[in-house]
PDB file of C-alpha atoms in Angstrom:
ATOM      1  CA  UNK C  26     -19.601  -7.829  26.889  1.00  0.00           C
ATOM      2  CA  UNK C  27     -20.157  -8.032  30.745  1.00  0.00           C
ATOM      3  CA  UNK C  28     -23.138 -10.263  30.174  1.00  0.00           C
ATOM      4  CA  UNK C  29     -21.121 -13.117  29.284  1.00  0.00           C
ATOM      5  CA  UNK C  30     -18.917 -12.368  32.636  1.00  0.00           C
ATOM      6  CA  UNK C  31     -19.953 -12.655  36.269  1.00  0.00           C
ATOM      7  CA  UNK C  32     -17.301  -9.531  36.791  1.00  0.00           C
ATOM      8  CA  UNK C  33     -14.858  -7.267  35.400  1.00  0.00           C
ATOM      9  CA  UNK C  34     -11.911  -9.218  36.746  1.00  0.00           C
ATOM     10  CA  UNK C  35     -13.556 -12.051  34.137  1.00  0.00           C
ATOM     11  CA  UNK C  36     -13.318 -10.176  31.445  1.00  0.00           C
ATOM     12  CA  UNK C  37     -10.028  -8.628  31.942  1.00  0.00           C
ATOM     13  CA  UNK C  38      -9.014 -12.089  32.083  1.00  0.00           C
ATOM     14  CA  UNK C  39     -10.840 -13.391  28.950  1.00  0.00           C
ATOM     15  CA  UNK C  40      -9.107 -10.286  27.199  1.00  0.00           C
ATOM     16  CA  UNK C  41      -5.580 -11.102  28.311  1.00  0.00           C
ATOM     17  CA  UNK C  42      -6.472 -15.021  27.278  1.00  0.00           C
ATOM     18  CA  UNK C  43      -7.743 -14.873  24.103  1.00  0.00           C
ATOM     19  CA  UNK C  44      -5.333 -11.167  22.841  1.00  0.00           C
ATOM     20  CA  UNK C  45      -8.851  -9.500  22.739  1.00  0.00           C
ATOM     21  CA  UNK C  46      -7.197  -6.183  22.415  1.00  0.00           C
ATOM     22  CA  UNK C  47      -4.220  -7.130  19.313  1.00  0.00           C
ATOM     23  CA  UNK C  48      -7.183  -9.194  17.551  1.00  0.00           C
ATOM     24  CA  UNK C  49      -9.643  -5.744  17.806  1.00  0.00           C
ATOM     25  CA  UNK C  50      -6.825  -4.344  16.363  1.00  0.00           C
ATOM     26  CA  UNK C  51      -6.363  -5.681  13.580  1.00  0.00           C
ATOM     27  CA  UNK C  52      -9.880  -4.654  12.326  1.00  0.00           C
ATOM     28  CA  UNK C  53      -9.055  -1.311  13.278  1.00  0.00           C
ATOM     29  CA  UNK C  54      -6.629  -2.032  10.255  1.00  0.00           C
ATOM     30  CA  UNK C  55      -9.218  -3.011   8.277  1.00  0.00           C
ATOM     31  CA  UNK C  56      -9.675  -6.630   8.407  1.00  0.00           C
ATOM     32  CA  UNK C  57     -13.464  -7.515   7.691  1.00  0.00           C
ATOM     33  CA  UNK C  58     -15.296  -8.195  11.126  1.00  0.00           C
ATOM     34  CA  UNK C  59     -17.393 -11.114   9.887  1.00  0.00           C
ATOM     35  CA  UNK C  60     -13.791 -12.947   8.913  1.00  0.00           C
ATOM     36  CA  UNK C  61     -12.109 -11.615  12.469  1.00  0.00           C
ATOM     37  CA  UNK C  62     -15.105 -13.563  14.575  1.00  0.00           C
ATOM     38  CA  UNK C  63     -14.956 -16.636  12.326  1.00  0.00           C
ATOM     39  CA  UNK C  64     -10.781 -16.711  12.760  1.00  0.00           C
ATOM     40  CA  UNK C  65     -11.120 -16.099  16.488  1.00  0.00           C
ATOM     41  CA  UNK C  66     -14.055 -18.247  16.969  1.00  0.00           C
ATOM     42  CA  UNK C  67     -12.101 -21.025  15.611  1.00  0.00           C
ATOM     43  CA  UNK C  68      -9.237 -20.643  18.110  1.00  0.00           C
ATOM     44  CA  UNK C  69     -11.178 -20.524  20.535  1.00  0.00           C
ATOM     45  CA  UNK C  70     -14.729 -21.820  20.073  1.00  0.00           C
ATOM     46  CA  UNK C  71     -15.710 -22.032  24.151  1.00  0.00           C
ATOM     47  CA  UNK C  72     -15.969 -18.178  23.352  1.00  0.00           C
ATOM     48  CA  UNK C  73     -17.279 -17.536  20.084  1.00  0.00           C
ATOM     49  CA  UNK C  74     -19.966 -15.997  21.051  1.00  0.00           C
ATOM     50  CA  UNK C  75     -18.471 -13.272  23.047  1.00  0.00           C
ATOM     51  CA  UNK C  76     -16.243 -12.671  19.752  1.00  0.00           C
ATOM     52  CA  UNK C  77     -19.326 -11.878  17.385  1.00  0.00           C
ATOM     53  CA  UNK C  78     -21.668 -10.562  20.468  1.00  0.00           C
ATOM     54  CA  UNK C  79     -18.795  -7.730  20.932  1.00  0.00           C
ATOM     55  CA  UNK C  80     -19.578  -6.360  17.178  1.00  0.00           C
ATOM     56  CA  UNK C  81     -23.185  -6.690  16.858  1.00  0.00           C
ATOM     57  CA  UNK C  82     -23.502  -4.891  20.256  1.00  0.00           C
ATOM     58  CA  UNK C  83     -20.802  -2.570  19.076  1.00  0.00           C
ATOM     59  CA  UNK C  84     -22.545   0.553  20.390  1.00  0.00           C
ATOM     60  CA  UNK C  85     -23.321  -1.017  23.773  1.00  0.00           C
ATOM     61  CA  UNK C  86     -19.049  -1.309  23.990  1.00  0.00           C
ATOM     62  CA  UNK C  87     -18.371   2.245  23.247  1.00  0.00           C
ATOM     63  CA  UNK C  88     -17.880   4.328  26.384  1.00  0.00           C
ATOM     64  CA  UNK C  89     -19.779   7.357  24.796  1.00  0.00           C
ATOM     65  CA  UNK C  90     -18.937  11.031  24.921  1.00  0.00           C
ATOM     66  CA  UNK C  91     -16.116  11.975  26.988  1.00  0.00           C
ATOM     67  CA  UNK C  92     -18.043  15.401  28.410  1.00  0.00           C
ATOM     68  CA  UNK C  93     -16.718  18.852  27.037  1.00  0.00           C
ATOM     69  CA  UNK C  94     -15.349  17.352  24.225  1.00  0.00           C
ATOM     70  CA  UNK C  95     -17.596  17.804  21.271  1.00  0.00           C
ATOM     71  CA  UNK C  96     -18.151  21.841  22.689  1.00  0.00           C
ATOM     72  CA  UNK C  97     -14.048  21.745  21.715  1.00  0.00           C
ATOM     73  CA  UNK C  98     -14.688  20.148  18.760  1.00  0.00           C
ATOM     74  CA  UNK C  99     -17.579  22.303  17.429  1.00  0.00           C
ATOM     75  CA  UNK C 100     -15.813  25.646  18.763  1.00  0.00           C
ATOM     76  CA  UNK C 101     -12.574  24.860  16.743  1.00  0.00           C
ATOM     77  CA  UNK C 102     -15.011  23.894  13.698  1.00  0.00           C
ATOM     78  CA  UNK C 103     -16.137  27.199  13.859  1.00  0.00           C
ATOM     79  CA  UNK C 104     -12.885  28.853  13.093  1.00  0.00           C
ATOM     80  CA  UNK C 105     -11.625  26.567  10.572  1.00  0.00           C
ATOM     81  CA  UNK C 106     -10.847  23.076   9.154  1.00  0.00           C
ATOM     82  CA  UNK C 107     -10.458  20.165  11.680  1.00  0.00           C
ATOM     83  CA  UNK C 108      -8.545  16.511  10.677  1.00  0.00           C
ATOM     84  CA  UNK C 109      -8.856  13.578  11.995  1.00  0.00           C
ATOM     85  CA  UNK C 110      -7.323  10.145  12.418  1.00  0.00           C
ATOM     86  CA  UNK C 111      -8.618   7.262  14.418  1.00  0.00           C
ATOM     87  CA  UNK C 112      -8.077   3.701  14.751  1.00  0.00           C
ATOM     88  CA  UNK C 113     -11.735   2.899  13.571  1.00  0.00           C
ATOM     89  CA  UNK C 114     -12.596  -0.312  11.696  1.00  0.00           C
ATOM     90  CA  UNK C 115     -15.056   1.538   8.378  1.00  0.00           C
ATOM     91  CA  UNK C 116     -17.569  -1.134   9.097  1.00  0.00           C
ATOM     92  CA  UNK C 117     -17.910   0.188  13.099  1.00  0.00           C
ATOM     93  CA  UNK C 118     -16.896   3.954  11.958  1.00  0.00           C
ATOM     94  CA  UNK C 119     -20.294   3.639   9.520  1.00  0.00           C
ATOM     95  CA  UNK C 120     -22.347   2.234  12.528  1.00  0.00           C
ATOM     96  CA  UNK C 121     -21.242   4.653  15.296  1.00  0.00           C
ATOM     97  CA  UNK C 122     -21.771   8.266  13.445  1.00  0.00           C
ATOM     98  CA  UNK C 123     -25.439   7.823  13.377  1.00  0.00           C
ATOM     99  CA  UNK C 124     -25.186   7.840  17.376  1.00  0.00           C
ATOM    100  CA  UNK C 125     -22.883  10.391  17.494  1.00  0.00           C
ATOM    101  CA  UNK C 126     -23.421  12.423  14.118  1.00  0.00           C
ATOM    102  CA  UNK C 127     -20.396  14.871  14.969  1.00  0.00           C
ATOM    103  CA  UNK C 128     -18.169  12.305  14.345  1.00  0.00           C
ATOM    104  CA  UNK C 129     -18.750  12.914  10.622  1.00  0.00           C
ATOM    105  CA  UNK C 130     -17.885  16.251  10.704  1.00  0.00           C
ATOM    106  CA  UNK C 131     -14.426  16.216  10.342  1.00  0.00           C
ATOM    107  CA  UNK C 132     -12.876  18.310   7.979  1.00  0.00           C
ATOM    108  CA  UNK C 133     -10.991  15.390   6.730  1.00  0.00           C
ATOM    109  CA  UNK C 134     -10.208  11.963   8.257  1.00  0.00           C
ATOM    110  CA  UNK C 135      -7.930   8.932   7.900  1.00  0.00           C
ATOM    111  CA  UNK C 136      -9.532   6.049   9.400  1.00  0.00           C
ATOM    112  CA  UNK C 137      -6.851   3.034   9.697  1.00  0.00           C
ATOM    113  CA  UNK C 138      -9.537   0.557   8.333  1.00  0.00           C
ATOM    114  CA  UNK C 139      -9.258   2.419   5.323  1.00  0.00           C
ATOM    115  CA  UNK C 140      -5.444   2.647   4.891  1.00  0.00           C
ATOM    116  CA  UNK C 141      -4.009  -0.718   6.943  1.00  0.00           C
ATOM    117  CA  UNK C 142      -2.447   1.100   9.090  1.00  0.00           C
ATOM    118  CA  UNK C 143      -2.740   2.027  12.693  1.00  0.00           C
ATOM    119  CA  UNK C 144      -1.265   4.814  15.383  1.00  0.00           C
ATOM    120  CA  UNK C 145       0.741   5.041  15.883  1.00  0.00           C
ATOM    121  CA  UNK C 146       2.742   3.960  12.416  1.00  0.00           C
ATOM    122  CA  UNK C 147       3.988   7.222  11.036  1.00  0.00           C
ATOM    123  CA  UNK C 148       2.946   6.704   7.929  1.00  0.00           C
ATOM    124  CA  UNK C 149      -0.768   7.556   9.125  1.00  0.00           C
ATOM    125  CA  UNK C 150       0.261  10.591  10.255  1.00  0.00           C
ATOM    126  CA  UNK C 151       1.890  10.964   6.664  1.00  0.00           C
ATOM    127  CA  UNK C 152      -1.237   9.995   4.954  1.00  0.00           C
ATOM    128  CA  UNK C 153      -3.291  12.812   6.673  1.00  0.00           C
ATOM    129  CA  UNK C 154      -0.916  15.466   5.848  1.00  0.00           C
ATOM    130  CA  UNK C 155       0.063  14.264   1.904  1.00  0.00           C
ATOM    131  CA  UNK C 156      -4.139  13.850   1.457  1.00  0.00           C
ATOM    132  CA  UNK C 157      -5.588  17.380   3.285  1.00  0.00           C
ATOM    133  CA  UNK C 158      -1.760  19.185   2.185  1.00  0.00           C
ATOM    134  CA  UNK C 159      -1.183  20.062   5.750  1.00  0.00           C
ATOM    135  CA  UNK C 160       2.602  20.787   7.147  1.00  0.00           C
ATOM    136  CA  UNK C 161       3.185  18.119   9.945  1.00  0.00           C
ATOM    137  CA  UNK C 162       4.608  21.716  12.429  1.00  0.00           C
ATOM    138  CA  UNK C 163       1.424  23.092  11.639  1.00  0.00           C
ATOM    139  CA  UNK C 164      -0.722  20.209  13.040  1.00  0.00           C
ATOM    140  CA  UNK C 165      -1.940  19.840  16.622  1.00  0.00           C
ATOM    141  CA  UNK C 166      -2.029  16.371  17.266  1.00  0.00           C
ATOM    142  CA  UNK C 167      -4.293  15.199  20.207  1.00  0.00           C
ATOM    143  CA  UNK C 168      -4.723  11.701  21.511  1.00  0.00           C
ATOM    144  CA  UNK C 169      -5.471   9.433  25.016  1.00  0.00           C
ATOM    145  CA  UNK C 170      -2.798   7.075  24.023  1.00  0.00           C
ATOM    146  CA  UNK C 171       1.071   8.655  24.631  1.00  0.00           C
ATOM    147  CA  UNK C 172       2.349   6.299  22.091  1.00  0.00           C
ATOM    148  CA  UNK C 173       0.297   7.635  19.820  1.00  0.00           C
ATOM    149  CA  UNK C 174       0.978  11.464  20.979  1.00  0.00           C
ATOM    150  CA  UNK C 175       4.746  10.411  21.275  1.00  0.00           C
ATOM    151  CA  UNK C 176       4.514   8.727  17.728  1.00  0.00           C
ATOM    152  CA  UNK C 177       2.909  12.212  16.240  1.00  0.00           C
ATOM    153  CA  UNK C 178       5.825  14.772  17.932  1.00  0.00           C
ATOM    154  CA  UNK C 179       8.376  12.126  16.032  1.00  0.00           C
ATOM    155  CA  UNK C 180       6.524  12.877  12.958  1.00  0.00           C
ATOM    156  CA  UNK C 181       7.042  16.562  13.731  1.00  0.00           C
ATOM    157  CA  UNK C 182       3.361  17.663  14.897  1.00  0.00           C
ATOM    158  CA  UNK C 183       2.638  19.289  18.005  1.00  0.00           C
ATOM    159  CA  UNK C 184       0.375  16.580  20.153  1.00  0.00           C
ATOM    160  CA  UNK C 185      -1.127  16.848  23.263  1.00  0.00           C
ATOM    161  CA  UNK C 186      -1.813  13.559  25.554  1.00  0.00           C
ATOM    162  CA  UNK C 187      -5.436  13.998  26.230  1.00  0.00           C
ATOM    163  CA  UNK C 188      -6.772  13.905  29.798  1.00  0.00           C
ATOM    164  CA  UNK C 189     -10.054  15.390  30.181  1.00  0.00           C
ATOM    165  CA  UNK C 190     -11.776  17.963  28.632  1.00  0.00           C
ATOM    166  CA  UNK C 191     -10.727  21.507  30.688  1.00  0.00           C
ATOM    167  CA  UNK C 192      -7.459  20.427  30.082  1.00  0.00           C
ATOM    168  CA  UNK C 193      -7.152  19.920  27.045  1.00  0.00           C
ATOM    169  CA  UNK C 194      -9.466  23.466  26.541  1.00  0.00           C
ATOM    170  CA  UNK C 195      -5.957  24.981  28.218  1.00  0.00           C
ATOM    171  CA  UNK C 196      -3.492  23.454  26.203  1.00  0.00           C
ATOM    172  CA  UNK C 197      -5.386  24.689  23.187  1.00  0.00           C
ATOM    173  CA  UNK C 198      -6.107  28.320  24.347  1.00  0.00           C
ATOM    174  CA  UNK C 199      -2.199  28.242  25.056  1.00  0.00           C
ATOM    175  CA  UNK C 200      -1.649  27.890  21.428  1.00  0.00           C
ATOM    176  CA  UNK C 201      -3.855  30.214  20.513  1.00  0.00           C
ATOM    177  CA  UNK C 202      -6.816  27.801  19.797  1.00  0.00           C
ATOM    178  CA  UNK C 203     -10.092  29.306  20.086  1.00  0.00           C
ATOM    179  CA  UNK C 204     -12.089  26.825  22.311  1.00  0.00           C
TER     180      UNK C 204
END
């Protein structure tokens, strides 16, 4: 998206502007991209083409690996089932695996775009366990949002804020995690 900006500051300030971040969010809950650009666009034209440039350079936008964490992933994998839930439009979810195939590993996943609902609404957290018949105390919940984390310890999971990879490694071997 920086290529429509001259600098960061610029698009922090386009974000705040146009509600960049509740808009995105709302295909995270599964609203069809090609009808979230054409809504947006129309409130504010002077910038539809940052609105549609932003998904069809989706996998330009995504940070990438966050190091150490797919050697966590994989090593708990190993030892037995892993769940997932992200806030993941299925349209972008289906165009970001290929680049990072581990993604579709999961033992089991709730996306939001598939259920209309994002984290942290408890009744993702519900959906996970009533689909996969896990027991919310049994679940270790991990996430780099605290409402999220904060959201999934009301539910009754265990849920770590994540940091960075080592640390989270820690937190896990304190459970008794093999990582």
């Amino acid at each position: 998206m920086t290529r429509h900006f001259e600098s960061r500051a610029a698009v922090e300030s386009f974000m705040e502007k146009v509600g960049f971040m509740d808009w995105h969010a709302r295909q995270d809950a599964g609203r069809p991209i090609a009808e979230a650009v054409a809504a947006h666009a129309a409130l504010h034209p002077a910038h539809a083409g940052v609105f549609a440039a932003f998904y069809e350079d989706w996998l330009a936008s995504v940070p990438g690996e966050v190091p150490g964490t797919r050697a966590i992933f994989e090593a708990l994998l190993e030892k037995g089932p892993v769940f997932g839930i992200s806030n993941f439009a299925r349209e972008l979810f289906d165009r970001t695996v290929p680049a990072y195939p581990f993604l579709g590993r999961f033992t089991g996943l709730v996306l939001s775009g598939d259920v209309g609902i994002n984290k942290p609404d408890p009744r993702i957290y519900a959906i996970l366990c009533e689909r996969h018949g896990l027991e919310a105390n049994r679940c270790v919940f991990i996430d780099d949002s605290a409402r999220n984390v904060e959201a999934a310890r009301a539910f009754g999971m265990d849920a770590l804020l994540f940091t960075d990879a080592p640390s989270l490694a820690d937190a896990l071997r304190a459970r008794g995690l093999p990582v």
